[in-house]
Short mmCIF file of C-alpha atoms and ligand atoms in Angstrom, two decimals:
data_model
loop_
_atom_site.label_atom_id
_atom_site.label_comp_id
_atom_site.label_asym_id
_atom_site.label_seq_id
_atom_site.Cartn_x
_atom_site.Cartn_y
_atom_site.Cartn_z
CA MET A 1 -7.88 22.84 11.73
CA LYS A 2 -9.15 19.88 9.68
CA ASN A 3 -9.68 16.42 11.20
CA ALA A 4 -8.65 13.30 9.29
CA LEU A 5 -9.24 9.64 10.15
CA ILE A 6 -6.82 7.03 8.80
CA THR A 7 -7.65 3.33 9.02
CA GLY A 8 -4.44 1.29 8.87
CA ILE A 9 -2.41 4.07 10.50
CA THR A 10 0.05 1.50 11.90
CA GLY A 11 0.85 0.21 8.39
CA GLN A 12 3.47 1.53 5.96
CA ASP A 13 1.21 3.99 4.12
CA GLY A 14 -0.77 4.94 7.22
CA ALA A 15 2.39 6.11 8.98
CA TYR A 16 3.65 8.18 6.02
CA LEU A 17 0.18 9.64 5.38
CA ALA A 18 -0.17 10.59 9.05
CA GLN A 19 3.19 12.36 8.88
CA TRP A 20 2.19 14.21 5.70
CA LEU A 21 -1.21 15.29 7.10
CA LEU A 22 0.41 16.52 10.32
CA GLN A 23 2.78 18.59 8.19
CA GLN A 24 -0.28 20.05 6.42
CA GLY A 25 -1.74 21.12 9.79
CA TYR A 26 -4.37 18.39 10.22
CA ARG A 27 -5.46 16.85 13.48
CA VAL A 28 -4.80 13.17 12.70
CA HIS A 29 -6.81 10.29 14.15
CA GLY A 30 -5.99 6.66 13.46
CA LEU A 31 -8.06 3.51 13.80
CA VAL A 32 -6.02 0.78 15.49
CA ALA A 33 -7.10 -2.86 15.63
CA ARG A 34 -6.52 -4.75 18.85
CA ARG A 35 -3.39 -6.91 18.71
CA SER A 36 -1.69 -8.86 21.50
CA SER A 37 1.59 -7.05 20.94
CA ASP A 38 2.65 -3.53 20.01
CA THR A 39 2.21 -2.42 16.38
CA HIS A 40 3.29 1.23 16.65
CA TRP A 41 6.94 0.86 15.51
CA ARG A 42 6.43 2.79 12.27
CA LEU A 43 4.85 5.76 14.07
CA ARG A 44 7.83 5.73 16.42
CA GLU A 45 10.36 5.56 13.56
CA LEU A 46 8.77 8.69 12.08
CA ASP A 47 8.62 10.23 15.58
CA ILE A 48 4.89 11.01 15.34
CA GLU A 49 3.40 8.52 17.83
CA GLY A 50 2.64 11.30 20.32
CA ASP A 51 1.17 13.59 17.65
CA VAL A 52 -1.72 11.36 16.52
CA THR A 53 -4.87 10.29 18.35
CA LEU A 54 -5.37 6.54 18.21
CA ILE A 55 -8.88 5.06 18.41
CA ASP A 56 -9.59 1.35 18.99
CA GLY A 57 -11.57 -0.27 16.21
CA ASP A 58 -11.69 -2.89 13.52
CA LEU A 59 -12.79 -2.70 9.89
CA ALA A 60 -14.88 -5.82 10.47
CA ASP A 61 -16.89 -4.15 13.28
CA VAL A 62 -19.08 -1.38 11.90
CA SER A 63 -20.06 -0.14 15.36
CA SER A 64 -16.41 0.69 16.09
CA LEU A 65 -16.19 2.59 12.79
CA THR A 66 -19.23 4.69 13.62
CA ARG A 67 -17.73 5.54 16.99
CA ALA A 68 -14.37 6.41 15.44
CA LEU A 69 -16.00 8.75 12.93
CA GLU A 70 -18.04 10.44 15.65
CA ALA A 71 -15.04 10.81 17.97
CA SER A 72 -12.70 12.13 15.28
CA ARG A 73 -15.24 14.41 13.52
CA ALA A 74 -13.21 13.64 10.42
CA SER A 75 -13.88 15.57 7.24
CA GLU A 76 -11.41 13.33 5.37
CA VAL A 77 -11.40 9.56 5.79
CA TYR A 78 -8.56 7.47 4.35
CA ASN A 79 -9.30 3.75 4.21
CA LEU A 80 -5.87 2.10 4.19
CA ALA A 81 -6.58 -0.86 6.48
CA ALA A 82 -6.54 -4.28 4.83
CA GLN A 83 -5.16 -7.77 4.91
CA SER A 84 -2.70 -6.54 2.32
CA PHE A 85 -0.34 -9.46 1.72
CA VAL A 86 -1.27 -11.19 -1.55
CA GLY A 87 0.45 -14.45 -0.56
CA ALA A 88 -1.63 -14.80 2.63
CA SER A 89 -4.87 -14.26 0.76
CA TRP A 90 -4.82 -17.85 -0.50
CA SER A 91 -4.40 -19.27 3.00
CA GLN A 92 -6.94 -16.81 4.51
CA PRO A 93 -9.38 -16.02 1.71
CA LEU A 94 -12.40 -15.48 3.96
CA LEU A 95 -10.60 -13.13 6.33
CA THR A 96 -9.30 -11.24 3.30
CA ALA A 97 -12.84 -10.94 1.91
CA GLN A 98 -14.14 -9.83 5.31
CA VAL A 99 -11.54 -7.13 5.96
CA THR A 100 -10.17 -6.08 2.55
CA GLY A 101 -13.54 -6.38 0.77
CA LEU A 102 -16.51 -6.08 3.13
CA GLY A 103 -14.58 -3.74 5.42
CA VAL A 104 -14.95 -1.09 2.71
CA ALA A 105 -18.74 -1.52 2.81
CA ASN A 106 -18.68 -1.16 6.60
CA LEU A 107 -16.72 2.07 6.42
CA LEU A 108 -18.69 3.59 3.54
CA GLU A 109 -21.94 2.87 5.40
CA ALA A 110 -20.57 4.36 8.60
CA VAL A 111 -19.45 7.52 6.74
CA ARG A 112 -22.85 7.76 5.05
CA GLN A 113 -24.58 7.63 8.42
CA VAL A 114 -22.25 9.84 10.46
CA ASP A 115 -21.24 12.51 7.90
CA PRO A 116 -22.04 11.84 4.23
CA LYS A 117 -20.20 15.05 3.29
CA ALA A 118 -16.88 13.68 4.58
CA ARG A 119 -14.41 12.95 1.78
CA PHE A 120 -13.43 9.30 1.39
CA TYR A 121 -10.28 7.69 -0.03
CA GLN A 122 -10.17 3.98 -0.90
CA ALA A 123 -6.80 2.22 -1.19
CA SER A 124 -7.31 0.32 -4.43
CA THR A 125 -4.51 -1.53 -6.16
CA SER A 126 -2.82 -2.53 -9.39
CA GLU A 127 -3.44 -6.15 -8.27
CA MET A 128 -6.94 -5.62 -9.72
CA PHE A 129 -5.34 -5.66 -13.20
CA GLY A 130 -3.85 -9.11 -12.47
CA LEU A 131 -3.74 -10.90 -15.79
CA ILE A 132 -3.16 -7.68 -17.62
CA GLN A 133 -5.42 -6.70 -20.51
CA ALA A 134 -3.19 -3.88 -21.79
CA GLU A 135 0.58 -3.42 -21.86
CA ARG A 136 0.33 -0.24 -19.75
CA GLN A 137 -2.54 -0.15 -17.28
CA SER A 138 -4.62 3.01 -16.88
CA GLU A 139 -7.97 3.92 -15.29
CA THR A 140 -9.80 2.50 -18.34
CA THR A 141 -7.98 -0.85 -18.53
CA PRO A 142 -10.31 -3.82 -17.75
CA PHE A 143 -9.62 -5.65 -14.48
CA TYR A 144 -8.74 -9.38 -14.13
CA PRO A 145 -7.68 -10.08 -10.50
CA ARG A 146 -5.52 -13.15 -9.87
CA SER A 147 -5.73 -13.62 -6.08
CA PRO A 148 -8.38 -13.58 -3.35
CA TYR A 149 -6.79 -10.26 -2.32
CA GLY A 150 -7.25 -8.81 -5.81
CA VAL A 151 -10.86 -10.00 -5.90
CA ALA A 152 -11.62 -8.46 -2.50
CA LYS A 153 -10.00 -5.16 -3.54
CA LEU A 154 -12.04 -5.11 -6.74
CA TYR A 155 -15.23 -5.27 -4.64
CA GLY A 156 -14.00 -2.34 -2.53
CA HIS A 157 -13.10 -0.38 -5.64
CA TRP A 158 -16.46 -0.79 -7.33
CA LEU A 159 -18.33 -0.12 -4.10
CA THR A 160 -16.47 3.18 -3.77
CA VAL A 161 -17.43 4.10 -7.35
CA ASN A 162 -20.99 2.98 -6.63
CA TYR A 163 -21.39 5.07 -3.45
CA ARG A 164 -20.10 8.08 -5.36
CA GLU A 165 -22.63 7.52 -8.14
CA SER A 166 -25.52 6.42 -5.90
CA PHE A 167 -25.28 8.88 -3.02
CA GLY A 168 -23.15 11.70 -4.44
CA MET A 169 -20.40 11.03 -1.91
CA HIS A 170 -16.95 12.55 -2.42
CA ALA A 171 -15.41 9.06 -2.69
CA SER A 172 -12.21 8.52 -4.66
CA SER A 173 -10.26 5.40 -5.42
CA GLY A 174 -6.49 5.43 -5.84
CA ILE A 175 -5.29 2.55 -8.00
CA LEU A 176 -1.80 2.43 -6.58
CA PHE A 177 0.99 0.32 -8.02
CA ASN A 178 3.55 -1.25 -5.68
CA HIS A 179 5.19 1.23 -3.36
CA GLU A 180 7.90 0.48 -0.85
CA SER A 181 10.02 2.14 1.82
CA PRO A 182 12.18 1.37 4.85
CA LEU A 183 8.82 0.95 6.67
CA ARG A 184 7.65 -1.83 4.33
CA GLY A 185 6.49 -5.07 5.99
CA ILE A 186 9.17 -7.77 5.99
CA GLU A 187 7.00 -10.27 4.07
CA PHE A 188 6.95 -8.16 0.88
CA VAL A 189 9.70 -8.93 -1.60
CA THR A 190 11.64 -5.64 -1.61
CA ARG A 191 11.97 -5.48 2.18
CA LYS A 192 12.65 -9.22 2.41
CA VAL A 193 15.54 -8.62 0.00
CA THR A 194 16.94 -5.47 1.63
CA ASP A 195 16.77 -7.02 5.10
CA ALA A 196 18.54 -10.15 3.82
CA VAL A 197 21.22 -8.10 2.06
CA ALA A 198 21.94 -6.23 5.30
CA ARG A 199 22.11 -9.48 7.28
CA ILE A 200 24.28 -11.22 4.70
CA LYS A 201 26.65 -8.23 4.53
CA THR A 202 27.02 -8.28 8.34
CA GLY A 203 27.45 -12.07 8.52
CA GLN A 204 24.08 -12.80 10.15
CA GLN A 205 22.48 -14.68 7.23
CA LYS A 206 23.89 -17.04 4.59
CA GLU A 207 21.34 -17.14 1.77
CA LEU A 208 18.15 -15.55 0.45
CA ARG A 209 15.30 -17.84 -0.60
CA LEU A 210 12.91 -16.36 -3.18
CA GLY A 211 10.08 -17.48 -5.47
CA ASN A 212 9.35 -16.13 -8.95
CA ILE A 213 12.10 -13.63 -9.70
CA ASP A 214 10.89 -13.15 -13.29
CA ALA A 215 7.82 -11.24 -12.09
CA LYS A 216 7.88 -7.54 -13.01
CA ARG A 217 6.56 -4.69 -10.90
CA ASP A 218 6.20 -0.93 -11.19
CA TRP A 219 7.81 0.07 -7.87
CA GLY A 220 7.73 3.56 -6.34
CA PHE A 221 8.41 5.18 -2.96
CA ALA A 222 5.53 5.14 -0.43
CA GLY A 223 6.44 8.62 0.82
CA ASP A 224 5.66 9.99 -2.66
CA TYR A 225 2.45 7.97 -3.05
CA VAL A 226 0.65 9.14 0.11
CA LYS A 227 0.77 12.70 -1.26
CA ALA A 228 -1.31 11.52 -4.23
CA MET A 229 -3.95 10.15 -1.80
CA TRP A 230 -4.22 13.55 -0.16
CA LEU A 231 -4.31 15.38 -3.51
CA MET A 232 -7.29 13.24 -4.61
CA LEU A 233 -9.33 14.46 -1.63
CA GLN A 234 -8.43 18.11 -2.33
CA GLN A 235 -10.09 18.01 -5.78
CA ASP A 236 -13.57 19.54 -6.26
CA THR A 237 -14.74 16.33 -7.95
CA PRO A 238 -14.04 12.79 -6.72
CA ASP A 239 -12.50 10.41 -9.24
CA ASP A 240 -10.23 7.38 -9.72
CA TYR A 241 -6.52 7.66 -10.45
CA VAL A 242 -3.68 5.32 -11.35
CA ILE A 243 -0.57 6.14 -9.28
CA ALA A 244 2.63 4.60 -10.64
CA THR A 245 6.11 5.40 -11.94
CA GLY A 246 5.58 4.18 -15.52
CA ARG A 247 8.65 1.91 -15.34
CA THR A 248 8.66 -1.85 -14.71
CA THR A 249 11.54 -4.01 -13.42
CA THR A 250 11.96 -7.72 -12.69
CA VAL A 251 12.37 -8.96 -9.15
CA ARG A 252 15.73 -10.34 -10.39
CA ASP A 253 16.99 -6.85 -11.38
CA MET A 254 15.70 -5.34 -8.12
CA VAL A 255 17.65 -8.01 -6.20
CA GLU A 256 20.80 -7.20 -8.20
CA ILE A 257 20.49 -3.50 -7.33
CA ALA A 258 20.27 -4.35 -3.62
CA PHE A 259 23.30 -6.69 -3.56
CA ARG A 260 25.38 -4.40 -5.79
CA HIS A 261 24.83 -1.54 -3.32
CA VAL A 262 26.85 -3.42 -0.68
CA GLY A 263 29.41 -4.80 -3.15
CA LEU A 264 28.07 -8.37 -3.29
CA ASN A 265 27.03 -10.59 -6.22
CA CYS A 266 23.44 -11.82 -5.78
CA GLU A 267 24.14 -15.06 -7.66
CA ASP A 268 26.28 -16.21 -4.73
CA TYR A 269 23.35 -15.97 -2.28
CA VAL A 270 19.93 -16.32 -3.96
CA VAL A 271 18.22 -19.73 -3.84
CA ILE A 272 14.97 -20.32 -5.73
CA ASP A 273 12.46 -22.00 -3.42
CA PRO A 274 9.14 -23.34 -4.76
CA ALA A 275 7.54 -22.56 -1.38
CA PHE A 276 7.44 -18.89 -2.41
CA PHE A 277 5.68 -19.40 -5.73
CA ARG A 278 1.99 -18.44 -5.81
CA PRO A 279 -0.98 -20.50 -7.05
CA ALA A 280 -1.60 -17.81 -9.70
CA GLU A 281 0.89 -15.06 -10.49
CA VAL A 282 0.62 -11.49 -11.68
CA ASP A 283 3.49 -11.66 -14.16
CA VAL A 284 3.86 -7.99 -14.98
CA LEU A 285 2.49 -4.62 -13.89
CA LEU A 286 3.24 -1.31 -15.59
CA GLY A 287 1.16 1.75 -14.77
CA ASP A 288 0.22 4.75 -16.87
CA PRO A 289 0.07 7.66 -14.39
CA SER A 290 -0.64 10.35 -17.01
CA LYS A 291 -4.11 11.22 -15.63
CA ALA A 292 -2.66 11.84 -12.15
CA GLU A 293 0.14 13.93 -13.67
CA ARG A 294 -2.35 15.98 -15.66
CA GLN A 295 -5.14 16.42 -13.10
CA LEU A 296 -3.39 16.20 -9.74
CA GLY A 297 0.00 17.55 -10.75
CA TRP A 298 1.49 14.43 -9.15
CA LYS A 299 4.60 12.63 -10.40
CA ALA A 300 6.73 9.90 -8.82
CA GLY A 301 9.93 11.47 -7.53
CA THR A 302 12.14 8.56 -6.48
CA SER A 303 13.90 6.08 -8.79
CA LEU A 304 13.97 2.35 -8.00
CA GLU A 305 17.74 2.57 -7.48
CA GLU A 306 17.33 5.39 -4.93
CA LEU A 307 14.50 3.51 -3.22
CA ILE A 308 16.32 0.18 -2.88
CA CYS A 309 19.53 1.84 -1.69
CA MET A 310 17.52 3.82 0.90
CA MET A 311 15.97 0.55 2.12
CA VAL A 312 19.28 -1.34 2.25
CA ASP A 313 20.89 1.51 4.20
CA ALA A 314 17.99 1.57 6.69
CA ASP A 315 18.25 -2.19 7.18
CA LEU A 316 22.02 -1.99 7.61
CA ARG A 317 21.44 0.54 10.41
CA ARG A 318 18.82 -1.74 11.99
CA VAL A 319 20.87 -4.93 11.98
CA SER A 320 24.20 -3.36 12.92
P1 LIG B 1 0.18 -2.64 5.53
O1 LIG B 1 1.52 -2.10 5.88
O2 LIG B 1 -0.04 -4.11 5.48
O3 LIG B 1 -0.87 -1.99 6.55
C1 LIG B 1 -2.18 -2.49 6.70
C2 LIG B 1 -2.84 -1.82 7.88
O4 LIG B 1 -4.17 -2.35 8.04
C3 LIG B 1 -2.13 -2.07 9.23
O5 LIG B 1 -2.18 -0.88 9.99
C4 LIG B 1 -3.01 -3.13 9.88
O6 LIG B 1 -2.98 -3.12 11.28
C5 LIG B 1 -4.37 -2.66 9.40
N1 LIG B 1 -5.41 -3.68 9.54
C6 LIG B 1 -5.39 -4.97 9.11
N2 LIG B 1 -6.54 -5.59 9.39
C7 LIG B 1 -7.32 -4.68 10.03
C8 LIG B 1 -8.63 -4.72 10.57
N3 LIG B 1 -9.37 -5.83 10.53
N4 LIG B 1 -9.14 -3.59 11.14
C9 LIG B 1 -8.39 -2.46 11.21
N5 LIG B 1 -7.14 -2.37 10.72
C10 LIG B 1 -6.61 -3.46 10.14
O7 LIG B 1 -0.28 -2.06 4.11
P2 LIG B 1 0.28 -0.80 3.28
O8 LIG B 1 1.39 -1.27 2.41
O9 LIG B 1 0.48 0.33 4.20
O10 LIG B 1 -0.95 -0.52 2.32
C11 LIG B 1 -2.01 0.35 2.72
C12 LIG B 1 -3.25 0.02 1.90
O11 LIG B 1 -2.97 0.22 0.51
C13 LIG B 1 -3.75 -1.42 2.01
O12 LIG B 1 -5.15 -1.39 1.91
C14 LIG B 1 -3.15 -2.11 0.79
O13 LIG B 1 -3.93 -3.22 0.43
C15 LIG B 1 -3.22 -0.98 -0.22
N6 LIG B 1 -2.23 -1.00 -1.28
C16 LIG B 1 -0.89 -1.10 -0.97
C17 LIG B 1 0.05 -1.06 -1.99
C18 LIG B 1 1.52 -1.15 -1.69
O14 LIG B 1 2.30 -1.44 -2.61
N7 LIG B 1 1.96 -0.90 -0.45
C19 LIG B 1 -0.36 -0.91 -3.32
C20 LIG B 1 -1.73 -0.78 -3.59
C21 LIG B 1 -2.65 -0.80 -2.57
P3 LIG B 1 -1.85 -3.99 12.09
O15 LIG B 1 -0.61 -3.19 12.00
O16 LIG B 1 -2.42 -4.08 13.46
O17 LIG B 1 -1.77 -5.32 11.40
N1 LIG B 2 6.56 -11.60 -1.06
C1 LIG B 2 7.40 -12.29 -1.86
N2 LIG B 2 8.33 -13.13 -1.30
N3 LIG B 2 7.27 -12.12 -3.19
C2 LIG B 2 8.14 -12.79 -3.98
C3 LIG B 2 9.13 -13.64 -3.48
C4 LIG B 2 9.22 -13.83 -2.07
O1 LIG B 2 10.05 -14.57 -1.56
N4 LIG B 2 9.83 -14.14 -4.53
C5 LIG B 2 9.30 -13.63 -5.64
N5 LIG B 2 8.27 -12.80 -5.32
C6 LIG B 2 7.41 -12.09 -6.27
C7 LIG B 2 5.92 -12.33 -6.07
O2 LIG B 2 5.55 -13.60 -6.61
C8 LIG B 2 5.35 -11.14 -6.83
O3 LIG B 2 5.28 -11.43 -8.20
C9 LIG B 2 6.39 -10.04 -6.60
O4 LIG B 2 7.56 -10.69 -6.09
C10 LIG B 2 5.96 -8.96 -5.61
O5 LIG B 2 5.46 -9.58 -4.43
P1 LIG B 2 5.12 -8.72 -3.12
O6 LIG B 2 6.26 -7.85 -2.75
O7 LIG B 2 4.61 -9.68 -2.10
O8 LIG B 2 3.99 -7.71 -3.61
P2 LIG B 2 2.67 -7.93 -4.51
O9 LIG B 2 2.95 -7.31 -5.84
O10 LIG B 2 2.21 -9.32 -4.48
O11 LIG B 2 1.60 -7.06 -3.70
C11 LIG B 2 1.92 -5.74 -3.23
O12 LIG B 2 1.60 -4.78 -4.20
C12 LIG B 2 0.20 -4.70 -4.51
C13 LIG B 2 0.06 -3.62 -5.60
O13 LIG B 2 0.31 -4.19 -6.86
C14 LIG B 2 1.15 -5.52 -1.92
O14 LIG B 2 1.59 -4.34 -1.31
C15 LIG B 2 -0.35 -5.41 -2.17
O15 LIG B 2 -1.02 -5.04 -0.97
C16 LIG B 2 -0.55 -4.32 -3.24
O16 LIG B 2 -1.94 -4.18 -3.52
#
């Protein structure tokens, strides 16, 4: 039985990845940061809370990472923990650098010391493309991050590449485009929209305040994307892969899909609020996942319409 350690197991991807690894027969360990209130709701929604071993620790504290690696005896380490909300990275740029950036260095060093043969996955992001330098972004497209989050992730990405090249570690970086699910955090735009649609439909909310609805994203389903993470660590050779659907949609059109699903017209409810605009925007993201299709045999399997309807239905169940 293989052991895996997931940092960020209480987050959206961590929960789905834990479920997938359990299904593959792994013993799953998860690093959990200390919080004053409970953060395990996603593990409970997937009914796997009792099946994983949780270990206290924080990406900013390398001693806790060393202990977690020793305790878990992990042969696969998935680094999903981060301050992952782009908007908050302008109000907390140093925390974002510390956790999302330097946290990767802490974990790579801990892996190198405890078991340099362990396979390592870094959760990189399409935010690194930022001000895009090519219409469709692939593994060879130059990066131009547009937020403190994107800058911190770029450090983590290059450090992963560097540890692979310097020390021969099996370290791979998944450049994942936006992926969503009913377990998405409420601050991200898709879930903010689907939660609002459910509340408006049931008479608990009157309007939905949004920022830049002209932004375009390449949105997929998180449940599909965690399988790509696992596939990367099953390859003989570590590498970097873009994971995306290859289709881009405006926030405006995504909002329309959500309202239409419950028979409402979004124009009656959406209010544009400057408070939700960002100091610098990533206007459009569109991934080219052909390398992942070719080498990993991975392909996105859920359309945006299916995804948004799944999220609206889950939120309707929650608020009813
Ligand atoms: P998420 O839901 O925000 O989860 C982040 C996780 O990190 C949570 O479990 C959180 O714990 C944990 N965490 C935060 N600070 C920590 C610290 N100092 N020490 C230990 N754990 C800490 O994010 P996600 O959507 O699942 O994304 C997973 C990873 O993929 C992130 O690194 C994100 O940046 C990256 N990514 C996401 C997407 C996407 O579209 N979802 C795309 C590309 C890359 P708490 O629950 O206690 O806060
Ligand atoms: N959150 C939010 N709230 N975004 C809004 C709103 C709003 O009210 N109104 C418009 N938007 C726009 C944002 O300006 C952005 O252009 C787009 O919706 C998507 O925003 P988010 O859902 O917050 O995601 P993100 O693209 O900034 O970041 C997510 O994807 C990255 C991968 O590209 C996060 O999951 C990151 O962690 C991830 O790396």
